[in-house]
mmCIF file with all atom_site columns, C-alpha atoms in Angstrom:
data_model
loop_
_atom_site.group_PDB
_atom_site.id
_atom_site.type_symbol
_atom_site.label_atom_id
_atom_site.label_alt_id
_atom_site.label_comp_id
_atom_site.label_asym_id
_atom_site.label_entity_id
_atom_site.label_seq_id
_atom_site.pdbx_PDB_ins_code
_atom_site.Cartn_x
_atom_site.Cartn_y
_atom_site.Cartn_z
_atom_site.occupancy
_atom_site.B_iso_or_equiv
_atom_site.pdbx_formal_charge
_atom_site.auth_seq_id
_atom_site.auth_comp_id
_atom_site.auth_asym_id
_atom_site.auth_atom_id
_atom_site.pdbx_PDB_model_num
ATOM 1   C CA . GLY A 1 1   ? 66.544 138.146 91.362  1.00 90.00 ? 1   GLY A CA 1
ATOM 2   C CA . SER A 1 2   ? 68.444 134.964 91.921  1.00 95.00 ? 2   SER A CA 1
ATOM 3   C CA . VAL A 1 3   ? 72.122 134.384 92.694  1.00 96.00 ? 3   VAL A CA 1
ATOM 4   C CA . ALA A 1 4   ? 74.289 131.542 91.349  1.00 95.00 ? 4   ALA A CA 1
ATOM 5   C CA . ILE A 1 5   ? 77.973 131.305 92.204  1.00 95.00 ? 5   ILE A CA 1
ATOM 6   C CA . GLY A 1 6   ? 79.986 128.384 90.873  1.00 90.00 ? 6   GLY A CA 1
ATOM 7   C CA . SER A 1 7   ? 82.346 127.072 88.226  1.00 78.00 ? 7   SER A CA 1
ATOM 8   C CA . ARG A 1 8   ? 82.271 128.218 84.600  1.00 74.00 ? 8   ARG A CA 1
ATOM 9   C CA . ASP A 1 9   ? 82.011 124.557 83.578  1.00 78.00 ? 9   ASP A CA 1
ATOM 10  C CA . GLU A 1 10  ? 78.291 124.134 82.754  1.00 72.00 ? 10  GLU A CA 1
ATOM 11  C CA . ASN A 1 11  ? 78.278 120.566 84.129  1.00 74.00 ? 11  ASN A CA 1
ATOM 12  C CA . ASN A 1 12  ? 79.604 121.662 87.526  1.00 82.00 ? 12  ASN A CA 1
ATOM 13  C CA . THR A 1 13  ? 78.105 125.068 88.036  1.00 91.00 ? 13  THR A CA 1
ATOM 14  C CA . ALA A 1 14  ? 75.472 126.631 90.240  1.00 94.00 ? 14  ALA A CA 1
ATOM 15  C CA . ILE A 1 15  ? 71.984 127.105 88.796  1.00 95.00 ? 15  ILE A CA 1
ATOM 16  C CA . ALA A 1 16  ? 69.453 129.374 90.516  1.00 96.00 ? 16  ALA A CA 1
ATOM 17  C CA . THR A 1 17  ? 66.132 129.549 88.659  1.00 96.00 ? 17  THR A CA 1
ATOM 18  C CA . GLY A 1 18  ? 63.678 130.130 91.511  1.00 96.00 ? 18  GLY A CA 1
ATOM 19  C CA . GLU A 1 19  ? 62.610 133.677 92.379  1.00 96.00 ? 19  GLU A CA 1
ATOM 20  C CA . THR A 1 20  ? 65.084 135.023 94.981  1.00 97.00 ? 20  THR A CA 1
ATOM 21  C CA . SER A 1 21  ? 66.883 131.660 95.136  1.00 98.00 ? 21  SER A CA 1
ATOM 22  C CA . VAL A 1 22  ? 70.599 131.110 95.844  1.00 97.00 ? 22  VAL A CA 1
ATOM 23  C CA . ALA A 1 23  ? 72.846 128.313 94.525  1.00 96.00 ? 23  ALA A CA 1
ATOM 24  C CA . LEU A 1 24  ? 76.519 127.887 95.463  1.00 95.00 ? 24  LEU A CA 1
ATOM 25  C CA . GLY A 1 25  ? 79.070 125.490 93.989  1.00 93.00 ? 25  GLY A CA 1
ATOM 26  C CA . THR A 1 26  ? 77.645 122.601 91.992  1.00 92.00 ? 26  THR A CA 1
ATOM 27  C CA . ALA A 1 27  ? 73.978 122.926 92.963  1.00 94.00 ? 27  ALA A CA 1
ATOM 28  C CA . ARG A 1 28  ? 70.461 123.829 91.776  1.00 95.00 ? 28  ARG A CA 1
ATOM 29  C CA . ALA A 1 29  ? 67.962 126.075 93.584  1.00 97.00 ? 29  ALA A CA 1
ATOM 30  C CA . SER A 1 30  ? 64.720 126.077 91.604  1.00 97.00 ? 30  SER A CA 1
ATOM 31  C CA . GLY A 1 31  ? 62.186 126.800 94.335  1.00 96.00 ? 31  GLY A CA 1
ATOM 32  C CA . GLU A 1 32  ? 61.158 130.346 95.264  1.00 97.00 ? 32  GLU A CA 1
ATOM 33  C CA . ASP A 1 33  ? 63.292 131.626 98.158  1.00 98.00 ? 33  ASP A CA 1
ATOM 34  C CA . SER A 1 34  ? 65.293 128.367 98.116  1.00 98.00 ? 34  SER A CA 1
ATOM 35  C CA . PHE A 1 35  ? 68.979 127.718 98.869  1.00 98.00 ? 35  PHE A CA 1
ATOM 36  C CA . ALA A 1 36  ? 71.253 124.954 97.563  1.00 97.00 ? 36  ALA A CA 1
ATOM 37  C CA . ALA A 1 37  ? 74.979 124.571 98.157  1.00 95.00 ? 37  ALA A CA 1
ATOM 38  C CA . VAL A 1 38  ? 77.668 122.063 97.139  1.00 92.00 ? 38  VAL A CA 1
ATOM 39  C CA . ILE A 1 39  ? 75.407 119.080 96.513  1.00 92.00 ? 39  ILE A CA 1
ATOM 40  C CA . THR A 1 40  ? 77.669 117.808 93.666  1.00 89.00 ? 40  THR A CA 1
ATOM 41  C CA . ASN A 1 41  ? 74.790 117.776 91.177  1.00 90.00 ? 41  ASN A CA 1
ATOM 42  C CA . ASN A 1 42  ? 72.989 120.570 89.340  1.00 91.00 ? 42  ASN A CA 1
ATOM 43  C CA . THR A 1 43  ? 70.276 118.551 87.577  1.00 91.00 ? 43  THR A CA 1
ATOM 44  C CA . SER A 1 44  ? 66.603 119.133 88.324  1.00 92.00 ? 44  SER A CA 1
ATOM 45  C CA . SER A 1 45  ? 66.492 115.809 90.217  1.00 93.00 ? 45  SER A CA 1
ATOM 46  C CA . TYR A 1 46  ? 68.377 117.244 93.202  1.00 94.00 ? 46  TYR A CA 1
ATOM 47  C CA . GLY A 1 47  ? 68.819 120.473 95.107  1.00 95.00 ? 47  GLY A CA 1
ATOM 48  C CA . ALA A 1 48  ? 66.238 122.832 96.602  1.00 97.00 ? 48  ALA A CA 1
ATOM 49  C CA . THR A 1 49  ? 63.224 122.375 94.347  1.00 97.00 ? 49  THR A CA 1
ATOM 50  C CA . ASN A 1 50  ? 60.337 123.790 96.377  1.00 97.00 ? 50  ASN A CA 1
ATOM 51  C CA . SER A 1 51  ? 59.627 127.158 97.979  1.00 97.00 ? 51  SER A CA 1
ATOM 52  C CA . ASN A 1 52  ? 61.618 127.971 101.107 1.00 98.00 ? 52  ASN A CA 1
ATOM 53  C CA . SER A 1 53  ? 63.588 124.714 100.847 1.00 98.00 ? 53  SER A CA 1
ATOM 54  C CA . ILE A 1 54  ? 67.278 124.177 101.643 1.00 98.00 ? 54  ILE A CA 1
ATOM 55  C CA . ALA A 1 55  ? 69.647 121.492 100.300 1.00 97.00 ? 55  ALA A CA 1
ATOM 56  C CA . ILE A 1 56  ? 73.275 121.407 101.464 1.00 96.00 ? 56  ILE A CA 1
ATOM 57  C CA . GLY A 1 57  ? 76.063 118.916 100.850 1.00 92.00 ? 57  GLY A CA 1
ATOM 58  C CA . ALA A 1 58  ? 76.102 115.396 99.505  1.00 82.00 ? 58  ALA A CA 1
ATOM 59  C CA . GLY A 1 59  ? 76.789 111.890 100.662 1.00 65.00 ? 59  GLY A CA 1
ATOM 60  C CA . ASN A 1 60  ? 76.853 109.120 98.075  1.00 72.00 ? 60  ASN A CA 1
ATOM 61  C CA . VAL A 1 61  ? 73.687 110.743 96.739  1.00 85.00 ? 61  VAL A CA 1
ATOM 62  C CA . PRO A 1 62  ? 73.193 114.511 96.433  1.00 92.00 ? 62  PRO A CA 1
ATOM 63  C CA . SER A 1 63  ? 70.783 116.190 98.842  1.00 95.00 ? 63  SER A CA 1
ATOM 64  C CA . LYS A 1 64  ? 67.240 116.984 97.709  1.00 96.00 ? 64  LYS A CA 1
ATOM 65  C CA . ALA A 1 65  ? 64.701 119.242 99.430  1.00 97.00 ? 65  ALA A CA 1
ATOM 66  C CA . SER A 1 66  ? 61.469 118.990 97.461  1.00 97.00 ? 66  SER A CA 1
ATOM 67  C CA . GLY A 1 67  ? 58.968 119.659 100.233 1.00 97.00 ? 67  GLY A CA 1
ATOM 68  C CA . PHE A 1 68  ? 57.742 123.178 101.066 1.00 97.00 ? 68  PHE A CA 1
ATOM 69  C CA . ARG A 1 69  ? 59.966 124.610 103.853 1.00 97.00 ? 69  ARG A CA 1
ATOM 70  C CA . SER A 1 70  ? 62.051 121.414 103.897 1.00 98.00 ? 70  SER A CA 1
ATOM 71  C CA . LEU A 1 71  ? 65.735 120.878 104.755 1.00 98.00 ? 71  LEU A CA 1
ATOM 72  C CA . ALA A 1 72  ? 68.029 118.161 103.412 1.00 97.00 ? 72  ALA A CA 1
ATOM 73  C CA . THR A 1 73  ? 71.754 117.847 104.131 1.00 96.00 ? 73  THR A CA 1
ATOM 74  C CA . MET A 1 74  ? 74.601 115.373 103.646 1.00 94.00 ? 74  MET A CA 1
ATOM 75  C CA . GLY A 1 75  ? 72.767 113.188 101.106 1.00 93.00 ? 75  GLY A CA 1
ATOM 76  C CA . GLY A 1 76  ? 69.301 113.325 102.692 1.00 96.00 ? 76  GLY A CA 1
ATOM 77  C CA . THR A 1 77  ? 65.954 113.719 100.936 1.00 97.00 ? 77  THR A CA 1
ATOM 78  C CA . ALA A 1 78  ? 63.117 115.811 102.388 1.00 98.00 ? 78  ALA A CA 1
ATOM 79  C CA . THR A 1 79  ? 59.963 115.280 100.312 1.00 98.00 ? 79  THR A CA 1
ATOM 80  C CA . ALA A 1 80  ? 57.254 116.459 102.722 1.00 97.00 ? 80  ALA A CA 1
ATOM 81  C CA . HIS A 1 81  ? 56.498 120.005 103.818 1.00 97.00 ? 81  HIS A CA 1
ATOM 82  C CA . ASP A 1 82  ? 58.431 121.011 106.943 1.00 98.00 ? 82  ASP A CA 1
ATOM 83  C CA . GLY A 1 83  ? 60.444 117.765 106.697 1.00 98.00 ? 83  GLY A CA 1
ATOM 84  C CA . ILE A 1 84  ? 64.091 117.583 107.797 1.00 98.00 ? 84  ILE A CA 1
ATOM 85  C CA . ALA A 1 85  ? 66.511 114.901 106.530 1.00 98.00 ? 85  ALA A CA 1
ATOM 86  C CA . LEU A 1 86  ? 70.069 114.969 107.884 1.00 97.00 ? 86  LEU A CA 1
ATOM 87  C CA . GLY A 1 87  ? 72.492 112.283 106.820 1.00 95.00 ? 87  GLY A CA 1
ATOM 88  C CA . ARG A 1 88  ? 73.340 109.784 104.149 1.00 92.00 ? 88  ARG A CA 1
ATOM 89  C CA . GLY A 1 89  ? 70.322 108.017 102.707 1.00 92.00 ? 89  GLY A CA 1
ATOM 90  C CA . THR A 1 90  ? 67.831 109.585 105.119 1.00 95.00 ? 90  THR A CA 1
ATOM 91  C CA . THR A 1 91  ? 64.299 110.424 103.944 1.00 97.00 ? 91  THR A CA 1
ATOM 92  C CA . ALA A 1 92  ? 61.759 112.715 105.608 1.00 98.00 ? 92  ALA A CA 1
ATOM 93  C CA . ALA A 1 93  ? 58.518 111.784 103.826 1.00 98.00 ? 93  ALA A CA 1
ATOM 94  C CA . GLY A 1 94  ? 56.048 112.666 106.589 1.00 96.00 ? 94  GLY A CA 1
ATOM 95  C CA . SER A 1 95  ? 54.912 116.257 107.096 1.00 97.00 ? 95  SER A CA 1
ATOM 96  C CA . GLY A 1 96  ? 56.854 117.902 109.916 1.00 97.00 ? 96  GLY A CA 1
ATOM 97  C CA . SER A 1 97  ? 59.032 114.806 110.346 1.00 98.00 ? 97  SER A CA 1
ATOM 98  C CA . PHE A 1 98  ? 62.736 114.483 111.180 1.00 98.00 ? 98  PHE A CA 1
ATOM 99  C CA . ALA A 1 99  ? 65.099 111.765 109.932 1.00 98.00 ? 99  ALA A CA 1
ATOM 100 C CA . THR A 1 100 ? 68.764 111.723 110.924 1.00 97.00 ? 100 THR A CA 1
ATOM 101 C CA . GLY A 1 101 ? 71.573 109.205 110.851 1.00 94.00 ? 101 GLY A CA 1
ATOM 102 C CA . TYR A 1 102 ? 72.151 106.644 108.119 1.00 91.00 ? 102 TYR A CA 1
ATOM 103 C CA . GLY A 1 103 ? 69.353 105.245 105.959 1.00 91.00 ? 103 GLY A CA 1
ATOM 104 C CA . CYS A 1 104 ? 66.588 106.386 108.324 1.00 94.00 ? 104 CYS A CA 1
ATOM 105 C CA . LYS A 1 105 ? 63.084 107.114 107.055 1.00 95.00 ? 105 LYS A CA 1
ATOM 106 C CA . THR A 1 106 ? 59.978 108.873 108.342 1.00 97.00 ? 106 THR A CA 1
ATOM 107 C CA . GLU A 1 107 ? 56.786 107.919 106.551 1.00 95.00 ? 107 GLU A CA 1
ATOM 108 C CA . ALA A 1 108 ? 54.271 109.431 108.994 1.00 95.00 ? 108 ALA A CA 1
ATOM 109 C CA . SER A 1 109 ? 53.575 113.023 109.954 1.00 95.00 ? 109 SER A CA 1
ATOM 110 C CA . TYR A 1 110 ? 55.375 114.540 112.960 1.00 96.00 ? 110 TYR A CA 1
ATOM 111 C CA . SER A 1 111 ? 57.511 111.441 113.461 1.00 96.00 ? 111 SER A CA 1
ATOM 112 C CA . ILE A 1 112 ? 61.221 111.022 114.192 1.00 97.00 ? 112 ILE A CA 1
ATOM 113 C CA . ALA A 1 113 ? 63.654 108.339 112.991 1.00 97.00 ? 113 ALA A CA 1
ATOM 114 C CA . MET A 1 114 ? 67.295 108.347 114.021 1.00 96.00 ? 114 MET A CA 1
ATOM 115 C CA . GLY A 1 115 ? 70.285 106.090 114.131 1.00 93.00 ? 115 GLY A CA 1
ATOM 116 C CA . PHE A 1 116 ? 71.034 103.352 111.618 1.00 90.00 ? 116 PHE A CA 1
ATOM 117 C CA . TYR A 1 117 ? 68.103 102.314 109.357 1.00 90.00 ? 117 TYR A CA 1
ATOM 118 C CA . ALA A 1 118 ? 65.297 103.374 111.724 1.00 93.00 ? 118 ALA A CA 1
ATOM 119 C CA . ASN A 1 119 ? 61.825 103.756 110.200 1.00 93.00 ? 119 ASN A CA 1
ATOM 120 C CA . SER A 1 120 ? 58.843 105.627 111.639 1.00 94.00 ? 120 SER A CA 1
ATOM 121 C CA . LYS A 1 121 ? 55.492 104.738 110.036 1.00 92.00 ? 121 LYS A CA 1
ATOM 122 C CA . VAL A 1 122 ? 53.194 105.957 112.853 1.00 92.00 ? 122 VAL A CA 1
ATOM 123 C CA . LYS A 1 123 ? 52.226 109.600 113.463 1.00 94.00 ? 123 LYS A CA 1
ATOM 124 C CA . GLY A 1 124 ? 54.266 111.070 116.291 1.00 93.00 ? 124 GLY A CA 1
ATOM 125 C CA . LYS A 1 125 ? 56.461 107.971 116.751 1.00 94.00 ? 125 LYS A CA 1
ATOM 126 C CA . PHE A 1 126 ? 60.081 108.286 117.824 1.00 96.00 ? 126 PHE A CA 1
ATOM 127 C CA . ALA A 1 127 ? 62.088 105.402 116.330 1.00 94.00 ? 127 ALA A CA 1
ATOM 128 C CA . PHE A 1 128 ? 65.733 104.629 117.124 1.00 94.00 ? 128 PHE A CA 1
ATOM 129 C CA . ALA A 1 129 ? 67.911 101.898 115.685 1.00 91.00 ? 129 ALA A CA 1
ATOM 130 C CA . SER A 1 130 ? 71.562 101.075 116.148 1.00 83.00 ? 130 SER A CA 1
ATOM 131 C CA . ARG A 1 131 ? 71.149 98.404  113.509 1.00 70.00 ? 131 ARG A CA 1
ATOM 132 C CA . GLY A 1 132 ? 67.865 98.793  111.636 1.00 53.00 ? 132 GLY A CA 1
ATOM 133 C CA . SER A 1 133 ? 67.846 95.407  109.963 1.00 56.00 ? 133 SER A CA 1
ATOM 134 C CA . PHE A 1 134 ? 69.186 91.918  110.402 1.00 58.00 ? 134 PHE A CA 1
ATOM 135 C CA . GLY A 1 135 ? 70.660 92.011  106.916 1.00 58.00 ? 135 GLY A CA 1
ATOM 136 C CA . ASP A 1 136 ? 72.087 94.781  104.812 1.00 57.00 ? 136 ASP A CA 1
ATOM 137 C CA . SER A 1 137 ? 69.021 95.132  102.628 1.00 55.00 ? 137 SER A CA 1
ATOM 138 C CA . LEU A 1 138 ? 67.203 98.458  102.301 1.00 53.00 ? 138 LEU A CA 1
ATOM 139 C CA . ASN A 1 139 ? 64.011 96.395  102.204 1.00 58.00 ? 139 ASN A CA 1
ATOM 140 C CA . SER A 1 140 ? 64.561 95.652  105.898 1.00 69.00 ? 140 SER A CA 1
ATOM 141 C CA . ILE A 1 141 ? 64.572 99.233  107.202 1.00 77.00 ? 141 ILE A CA 1
ATOM 142 C CA . GLY A 1 142 ? 63.088 99.342  110.699 1.00 76.00 ? 142 GLY A CA 1
ATOM 143 C CA . GLU A 1 143 ? 63.362 95.595  111.249 1.00 76.00 ? 143 GLU A CA 1
ATOM 144 C CA . ALA A 1 144 ? 65.348 95.973  114.499 1.00 80.00 ? 144 ALA A CA 1
ATOM 145 C CA . GLN A 1 145 ? 64.539 99.190  116.343 1.00 86.00 ? 145 GLN A CA 1
ATOM 146 C CA . ALA A 1 146 ? 63.007 100.715 119.468 1.00 89.00 ? 146 ALA A CA 1
ATOM 147 C CA . GLY A 1 147 ? 60.074 103.101 119.390 1.00 90.00 ? 147 GLY A CA 1
ATOM 148 C CA . THR A 1 148 ? 58.283 105.501 121.702 1.00 91.00 ? 148 THR A CA 1
ATOM 149 C CA . PHE A 1 149 ? 54.698 106.708 121.350 1.00 88.00 ? 149 PHE A CA 1
ATOM 150 C CA . VAL A 1 150 ? 52.624 109.255 123.232 1.00 90.00 ? 150 VAL A CA 1
ATOM 151 C CA . LEU A 1 151 ? 49.050 107.965 123.169 1.00 90.00 ? 151 LEU A CA 1
ATOM 152 C CA . CYS A 1 152 ? 45.943 109.940 124.052 1.00 90.00 ? 152 CYS A CA 1
ATOM 153 C CA . SER A 1 153 ? 42.186 109.614 124.182 1.00 89.00 ? 153 SER A CA 1
ATOM 154 C CA . ASP A 1 154 ? 39.344 111.703 125.527 1.00 88.00 ? 154 ASP A CA 1
ATOM 155 C CA . THR A 1 155 ? 35.848 110.557 126.386 1.00 83.00 ? 155 THR A CA 1
ATOM 156 C CA . THR A 1 156 ? 32.946 112.335 128.035 1.00 83.00 ? 156 THR A CA 1
ATOM 157 C CA . ASP A 1 157 ? 31.066 109.309 129.336 1.00 87.00 ? 157 ASP A CA 1
ATOM 158 C CA . ALA A 1 158 ? 33.592 106.594 130.259 1.00 83.00 ? 158 ALA A CA 1
ATOM 159 C CA . THR A 1 159 ? 32.958 104.702 127.007 1.00 85.00 ? 159 THR A CA 1
ATOM 160 C CA . PRO A 1 160 ? 36.166 102.828 126.176 1.00 87.00 ? 160 PRO A CA 1
ATOM 161 C CA . GLU A 1 161 ? 37.906 103.948 122.988 1.00 86.00 ? 161 GLU A CA 1
ATOM 162 C CA . ALA A 1 162 ? 41.222 103.313 121.327 1.00 87.00 ? 162 ALA A CA 1
ATOM 163 C CA . MET A 1 163 ? 44.152 105.481 122.332 1.00 89.00 ? 163 MET A CA 1
ATOM 164 C CA . THR A 1 164 ? 45.994 107.007 119.357 1.00 91.00 ? 164 THR A CA 1
ATOM 165 C CA . THR A 1 165 ? 48.985 109.245 118.702 1.00 90.00 ? 165 THR A CA 1
ATOM 166 C CA . ASP A 1 166 ? 46.810 112.089 117.394 1.00 90.00 ? 166 ASP A CA 1
ATOM 167 C CA . ASN A 1 167 ? 43.560 111.687 119.408 1.00 90.00 ? 167 ASN A CA 1
ATOM 168 C CA . SER A 1 168 ? 41.539 110.823 116.305 1.00 90.00 ? 168 SER A CA 1
ATOM 169 C CA . ALA A 1 169 ? 39.826 107.645 115.109 1.00 89.00 ? 169 ALA A CA 1
ATOM 170 C CA . ALA A 1 170 ? 42.111 104.605 115.198 1.00 89.00 ? 170 ALA A CA 1
ATOM 171 C CA . ALA A 1 171 ? 43.906 103.966 111.900 1.00 89.00 ? 171 ALA A CA 1
ATOM 172 C CA . THR A 1 172 ? 46.999 102.120 110.690 1.00 86.00 ? 172 THR A CA 1
ATOM 173 C CA . ASP A 1 173 ? 49.219 105.207 111.060 1.00 88.00 ? 173 ASP A CA 1
ATOM 174 C CA . ASN A 1 174 ? 48.276 106.477 114.545 1.00 90.00 ? 174 ASN A CA 1
ATOM 175 C CA . GLN A 1 175 ? 48.270 103.535 116.959 1.00 86.00 ? 175 GLN A CA 1
ATOM 176 C CA . VAL A 1 176 ? 50.441 100.718 118.231 1.00 81.00 ? 176 VAL A CA 1
ATOM 177 C CA . VAL A 1 177 ? 49.555 97.439  116.521 1.00 72.00 ? 177 VAL A CA 1
ATOM 178 C CA . ALA A 1 178 ? 51.294 94.219  117.517 1.00 66.00 ? 178 ALA A CA 1
ATOM 179 C CA . ALA A 1 179 ? 52.244 92.246  114.432 1.00 54.00 ? 179 ALA A CA 1
#
C-alpha cells in the first residue's frame, strides 16, 4: 500500500498513487517505491513520478524526480535515471549526473555541474561556475565556467587516436572541442 499524510484541503494535500509510495505535506508520489515531501505542489507535473525516485522541498519551483532512481530537492529537477539535482533551478538530465547550486544543468551522462549557472554537456565533465553567464539570461547557462575532463585512449599499435572521456569513438559529447 501507499501512505499519504497531509492537509484535508484537496488542493494542499499529499497524494500517493504509486505502489508502496509515500507522500508527506503538499506533495505527489506516483512512482513505485517513490517518496515526495513538502514540494508545495501535488499535481502530476511535480513530485516523485518514477520508480525509486525522491522529491523533497521546493524553491521557486517545486522539485521533480522523474528519472528512475533519481533525487531532486529544493526546486531541482532530475529527469534522467540515477540523476541528482540539488538546488533552485538545477536540472540533472544526464544519466548518473549531479547538478547542485543555482540554475546548474547536466546534459551528459556521468557529468557534474555546480555553482551558479554551470552547464556540463560532455560525458564525465566537471563544470564549475561562480557566475555562469555574462548576463542574467537562462539562455547563457555555462557561458562563464571552468571545466575538468579525464581523457583516455588505448591503442595496440601506436596508431594515433582521439582521446575521449569514455574511451569510445570521438563524438560531440565525449571530447574537448575548442569553439
